[in-house]
JSON list of C-alpha atoms in Angstrom, two decimals:
[
{"chain": "O", "resi": 215, "resn": "MET", "atom": "CA", "xyz": [283.32, 56.04, -17.30]},
{"chain": "O", "resi": 216, "resn": "ALA", "atom": "CA", "xyz": [285.05, 53.50, -19.53]},
{"chain": "O", "resi": 217, "resn": "THR", "atom": "CA", "xyz": [288.45, 54.47, -20.93]},
{"chain": "O", "resi": 218, "resn": "THR", "atom": "CA", "xyz": [289.59, 54.33, -24.54]},
{"chain": "O", "resi": 219, "resn": "GLN", "atom": "CA", "xyz": [291.65, 51.23, -23.70]},
{"chain": "O", "resi": 220, "resn": "GLU", "atom": "CA", "xyz": [288.65, 49.49, -22.09]},
{"chain": "O", "resi": 221, "resn": "CYS", "atom": "CA", "xyz": [286.51, 50.25, -25.15]},
{"chain": "O", "resi": 222, "resn": "ARG", "atom": "CA", "xyz": [289.21, 48.93, -27.49]},
{"chain": "O", "resi": 223, "resn": "ALA", "atom": "CA", "xyz": [289.49, 45.79, -25.34]},
{"chain": "O", "resi": 224, "resn": "ALA", "atom": "CA", "xyz": [285.71, 45.37, -25.52]},
{"chain": "O", "resi": 225, "resn": "LEU", "atom": "CA", "xyz": [285.82, 45.53, -29.34]},
{"chain": "O", "resi": 226, "resn": "ASP", "atom": "CA", "xyz": [288.63, 42.95, -29.35]},
{"chain": "O", "resi": 227, "resn": "LYS", "atom": "CA", "xyz": [286.58, 40.70, -27.07]},
{"chain": "O", "resi": 228, "resn": "LEU", "atom": "CA", "xyz": [283.53, 41.13, -29.32]},
{"chain": "O", "resi": 229, "resn": "SER", "atom": "CA", "xyz": [285.69, 40.16, -32.29]},
{"chain": "O", "resi": 230, "resn": "ASP", "atom": "CA", "xyz": [286.87, 37.03, -30.45]},
{"chain": "O", "resi": 231, "resn": "ASN", "atom": "CA", "xyz": [283.27, 36.17, -29.53]},
{"chain": "O", "resi": 232, "resn": "LEU", "atom": "CA", "xyz": [282.16, 36.49, -33.16]},
{"chain": "O", "resi": 233, "resn": "ALA", "atom": "CA", "xyz": [285.10, 34.43, -34.41]},
{"chain": "O", "resi": 234, "resn": "GLY", "atom": "CA", "xyz": [284.32, 31.69, -31.91]},
{"chain": "O", "resi": 235, "resn": "ALA", "atom": "CA", "xyz": [280.60, 31.58, -32.65]},
{"chain": "O", "resi": 236, "resn": "ASP", "atom": "CA", "xyz": [278.96, 28.87, -34.67]},
{"chain": "O", "resi": 237, "resn": "GLY", "atom": "CA", "xyz": [275.80, 28.37, -36.69]},
{"chain": "O", "resi": 238, "resn": "GLY", "atom": "CA", "xyz": [273.65, 31.36, -37.57]},
{"chain": "O", "resi": 239, "resn": "VAL", "atom": "CA", "xyz": [275.69, 33.82, -35.55]},
{"chain": "O", "resi": 240, "resn": "ARG", "atom": "CA", "xyz": [278.89, 32.92, -37.40]},
{"chain": "O", "resi": 241, "resn": "SER", "atom": "CA", "xyz": [277.24, 33.20, -40.82]},
{"chain": "O", "resi": 242, "resn": "ALA", "atom": "CA", "xyz": [275.64, 36.54, -39.88]},
{"chain": "O", "resi": 243, "resn": "ALA", "atom": "CA", "xyz": [279.03, 37.91, -38.86]},
{"chain": "O", "resi": 244, "resn": "ALA", "atom": "CA", "xyz": [280.68, 36.64, -42.06]},
{"chain": "O", "resi": 245, "resn": "LEU", "atom": "CA", "xyz": [280.07, 39.94, -43.82]},
{"chain": "O", "resi": 246, "resn": "ASP", "atom": "CA", "xyz": [282.77, 42.04, -45.43]},
{"chain": "O", "resi": 247, "resn": "ARG", "atom": "CA", "xyz": [281.80, 45.58, -44.48]},
{"chain": "O", "resi": 248, "resn": "SER", "atom": "CA", "xyz": [283.39, 48.80, -43.27]},
{"chain": "O", "resi": 249, "resn": "LEU", "atom": "CA", "xyz": [282.54, 49.46, -39.63]},
{"chain": "O", "resi": 250, "resn": "SER", "atom": "CA", "xyz": [282.62, 52.39, -37.24]},
{"chain": "O", "resi": 251, "resn": "CYS", "atom": "CA", "xyz": [281.91, 52.51, -33.52]},
{"chain": "O", "resi": 252, "resn": "HIS", "atom": "CA", "xyz": [281.47, 56.03, -32.17]},
{"chain": "O", "resi": 253, "resn": "VAL", "atom": "CA", "xyz": [281.96, 56.20, -28.39]},
{"chain": "O", "resi": 254, "resn": "THR", "atom": "CA", "xyz": [279.87, 59.26, -27.64]},
{"chain": "O", "resi": 255, "resn": "ASP", "atom": "CA", "xyz": [281.02, 60.12, -24.13]},
{"chain": "O", "resi": 256, "resn": "LEU", "atom": "CA", "xyz": [284.72, 59.85, -25.04]},
{"chain": "O", "resi": 257, "resn": "GLY", "atom": "CA", "xyz": [284.29, 61.66, -28.35]},
{"chain": "O", "resi": 258, "resn": "ILE", "atom": "CA", "xyz": [286.23, 59.03, -30.30]},
{"chain": "O", "resi": 259, "resn": "THR", "atom": "CA", "xyz": [285.45, 56.64, -33.13]},
{"chain": "O", "resi": 260, "resn": "PHE", "atom": "CA", "xyz": [286.99, 53.27, -33.81]},
{"chain": "O", "resi": 261, "resn": "THR", "atom": "CA", "xyz": [287.04, 52.53, -37.53]},
{"chain": "O", "resi": 262, "resn": "GLY", "atom": "CA", "xyz": [287.75, 49.26, -39.24]},
{"chain": "O", "resi": 263, "resn": "ARG", "atom": "CA", "xyz": [286.17, 46.27, -40.95]},
{"chain": "O", "resi": 264, "resn": "LEU", "atom": "CA", "xyz": [283.92, 43.37, -40.15]},
{"chain": "O", "resi": 265, "resn": "GLU", "atom": "CA", "xyz": [285.54, 40.64, -42.21]},
{"chain": "O", "resi": 266, "resn": "ASN", "atom": "CA", "xyz": [285.50, 36.83, -42.06]},
{"chain": "O", "resi": 267, "resn": "GLY", "atom": "CA", "xyz": [283.61, 36.90, -38.77]},
{"chain": "O", "resi": 268, "resn": "ARG", "atom": "CA", "xyz": [286.09, 39.23, -37.04]},
{"chain": "O", "resi": 269, "resn": "ILE", "atom": "CA", "xyz": [286.24, 42.92, -36.27]},
{"chain": "O", "resi": 270, "resn": "GLU", "atom": "CA", "xyz": [289.53, 44.49, -37.28]},
{"chain": "O", "resi": 271, "resn": "VAL", "atom": "CA", "xyz": [290.02, 47.95, -35.77]},
{"chain": "O", "resi": 272, "resn": "LEU", "atom": "CA", "xyz": [292.21, 49.95, -38.14]},
{"chain": "O", "resi": 273, "resn": "ASP", "atom": "CA", "xyz": [292.19, 53.39, -36.55]},
{"chain": "O", "resi": 274, "resn": "THR", "atom": "CA", "xyz": [290.94, 55.50, -33.66]},
{"chain": "O", "resi": 275, "resn": "VAL", "atom": "CA", "xyz": [289.94, 59.06, -34.50]},
{"chain": "O", "resi": 276, "resn": "VAL", "atom": "CA", "xyz": [288.78, 62.00, -32.44]},
{"chain": "O", "resi": 277, "resn": "GLY", "atom": "CA", "xyz": [285.17, 62.98, -33.04]},
{"chain": "O", "resi": 278, "resn": "PRO", "atom": "CA", "xyz": [282.47, 61.39, -35.14]},
{"chain": "O", "resi": 279, "resn": "PRO", "atom": "CA", "xyz": [283.32, 58.96, -37.95]},
{"chain": "O", "resi": 280, "resn": "PRO", "atom": "CA", "xyz": [285.26, 60.72, -40.72]},
{"chain": "O", "resi": 281, "resn": "ASP", "atom": "CA", "xyz": [283.66, 58.53, -43.41]},
{"chain": "O", "resi": 282, "resn": "ARG", "atom": "CA", "xyz": [280.29, 56.82, -43.64]},
{"chain": "O", "resi": 283, "resn": "ALA", "atom": "CA", "xyz": [280.94, 53.17, -42.81]},
{"chain": "O", "resi": 284, "resn": "GLN", "atom": "CA", "xyz": [278.56, 50.49, -44.08]},
{"chain": "O", "resi": 285, "resn": "ILE", "atom": "CA", "xyz": [277.80, 49.46, -40.48]},
{"chain": "O", "resi": 286, "resn": "ARG", "atom": "CA", "xyz": [277.72, 52.26, -37.92]},
{"chain": "O", "resi": 287, "resn": "LEU", "atom": "CA", "xyz": [277.39, 51.91, -34.15]},
{"chain": "O", "resi": 288, "resn": "ALA", "atom": "CA", "xyz": [277.19, 54.70, -31.56]},
{"chain": "O", "resi": 289, "resn": "MET", "atom": "CA", "xyz": [276.97, 54.37, -27.79]},
{"chain": "O", "resi": 290, "resn": "THR", "atom": "CA", "xyz": [278.68, 55.36, -24.56]},
{"chain": "O", "resi": 291, "resn": "GLY", "atom": "CA", "xyz": [281.84, 53.57, -23.52]},
{"chain": "O", "resi": 292, "resn": "ASP", "atom": "CA", "xyz": [280.12, 52.10, -20.47]},
{"chain": "O", "resi": 293, "resn": "ASP", "atom": "CA", "xyz": [277.35, 50.68, -22.68]},
{"chain": "O", "resi": 294, "resn": "LEU", "atom": "CA", "xyz": [279.91, 49.17, -25.08]},
{"chain": "O", "resi": 295, "resn": "VAL", "atom": "CA", "xyz": [281.75, 47.44, -22.23]},
{"chain": "O", "resi": 296, "resn": "ALA", "atom": "CA", "xyz": [278.49, 46.30, -20.58]},
{"chain": "O", "resi": 297, "resn": "MET", "atom": "CA", "xyz": [277.11, 44.96, -23.86]},
{"chain": "O", "resi": 298, "resn": "VAL", "atom": "CA", "xyz": [280.21, 42.90, -24.61]},
{"chain": "O", "resi": 299, "resn": "ASP", "atom": "CA", "xyz": [280.34, 41.63, -21.01]},
{"chain": "O", "resi": 300, "resn": "GLY", "atom": "CA", "xyz": [276.71, 40.51, -21.27]},
{"chain": "O", "resi": 301, "resn": "ARG", "atom": "CA", "xyz": [275.37, 42.98, -18.70]},
{"chain": "O", "resi": 302, "resn": "LEU", "atom": "CA", "xyz": [273.46, 45.04, -21.31]},
{"chain": "O", "resi": 303, "resn": "ASN", "atom": "CA", "xyz": [270.99, 43.47, -23.71]},
{"chain": "O", "resi": 304, "resn": "PHE", "atom": "CA", "xyz": [271.72, 44.88, -27.18]},
{"chain": "O", "resi": 305, "resn": "ALA", "atom": "CA", "xyz": [268.15, 44.60, -28.49]},
{"chain": "O", "resi": 306, "resn": "LYS", "atom": "CA", "xyz": [266.63, 46.43, -25.50]},
{"chain": "O", "resi": 307, "resn": "ALA", "atom": "CA", "xyz": [269.33, 49.11, -25.56]},
{"chain": "O", "resi": 308, "resn": "TRP", "atom": "CA", "xyz": [268.84, 49.57, -29.31]},
{"chain": "O", "resi": 309, "resn": "ALA", "atom": "CA", "xyz": [265.06, 49.77, -28.96]},
{"chain": "O", "resi": 310, "resn": "SER", "atom": "CA", "xyz": [265.36, 52.38, -26.20]},
{"chain": "O", "resi": 311, "resn": "GLY", "atom": "CA", "xyz": [267.88, 54.48, -28.16]},
{"chain": "O", "resi": 312, "resn": "ARG", "atom": "CA", "xyz": [270.86, 53.89, -25.86]},
{"chain": "O", "resi": 313, "resn": "ILE", "atom": "CA", "xyz": [272.68, 52.22, -28.75]},
{"chain": "O", "resi": 314, "resn": "ARG", "atom": "CA", "xyz": [272.41, 53.34, -32.36]},
{"chain": "O", "resi": 315, "resn": "LEU", "atom": "CA", "xyz": [272.96, 50.92, -35.20]},
{"chain": "O", "resi": 316, "resn": "GLU", "atom": "CA", "xyz": [272.77, 52.07, -38.80]},
{"chain": "O", "resi": 317, "resn": "ALA", "atom": "CA", "xyz": [273.32, 49.86, -41.81]},
{"chain": "O", "resi": 318, "resn": "GLY", "atom": "CA", "xyz": [271.75, 48.97, -45.11]},
{"chain": "O", "resi": 319, "resn": "PHE", "atom": "CA", "xyz": [268.50, 47.03, -44.99]},
{"chain": "O", "resi": 320, "resn": "ARG", "atom": "CA", "xyz": [270.06, 43.73, -46.12]},
{"chain": "O", "resi": 321, "resn": "ASP", "atom": "CA", "xyz": [272.86, 44.06, -43.59]},
{"chain": "O", "resi": 322, "resn": "LEU", "atom": "CA", "xyz": [270.34, 44.74, -40.82]},
{"chain": "O", "resi": 323, "resn": "LEU", "atom": "CA", "xyz": [268.47, 41.57, -41.78]},
{"chain": "O", "resi": 324, "resn": "ARG", "atom": "CA", "xyz": [271.68, 39.53, -41.55]},
{"chain": "O", "resi": 325, "resn": "LEU", "atom": "CA", "xyz": [272.80, 41.23, -38.35]},
{"chain": "O", "resi": 326, "resn": "ARG", "atom": "CA", "xyz": [269.51, 40.56, -36.57]},
{"chain": "O", "resi": 327, "resn": "THR", "atom": "CA", "xyz": [270.87, 37.10, -35.73]},
{"chain": "O", "resi": 328, "resn": "LEU", "atom": "CA", "xyz": [273.58, 38.79, -33.70]},
{"chain": "O", "resi": 329, "resn": "LEU", "atom": "CA", "xyz": [271.04, 40.84, -31.77]}
]
């Protein structure tokens, strides 16, 4: 099972990947939205912002997200680490229910480039 530190490192790596992307991926990630990532097996939530193509984690809280972020992710820690490392296909995991993504319709349309 992935640790809190490994999950945080995965989010930092994802942020670096988004910041280094170009073309459609970079423009899709150029949203300014609140973000939460609930790691279900650890019972923690990382909260922060997706801003200027980067994820900035502002806090780690115990339990589900305290506030409703504009973009909400939920998955196990192992799935988060595997997704960022490229061992888990996001679209297949999302379609099968292993990963939950909730956002407004327009945000989902923009984020589809990232999937």
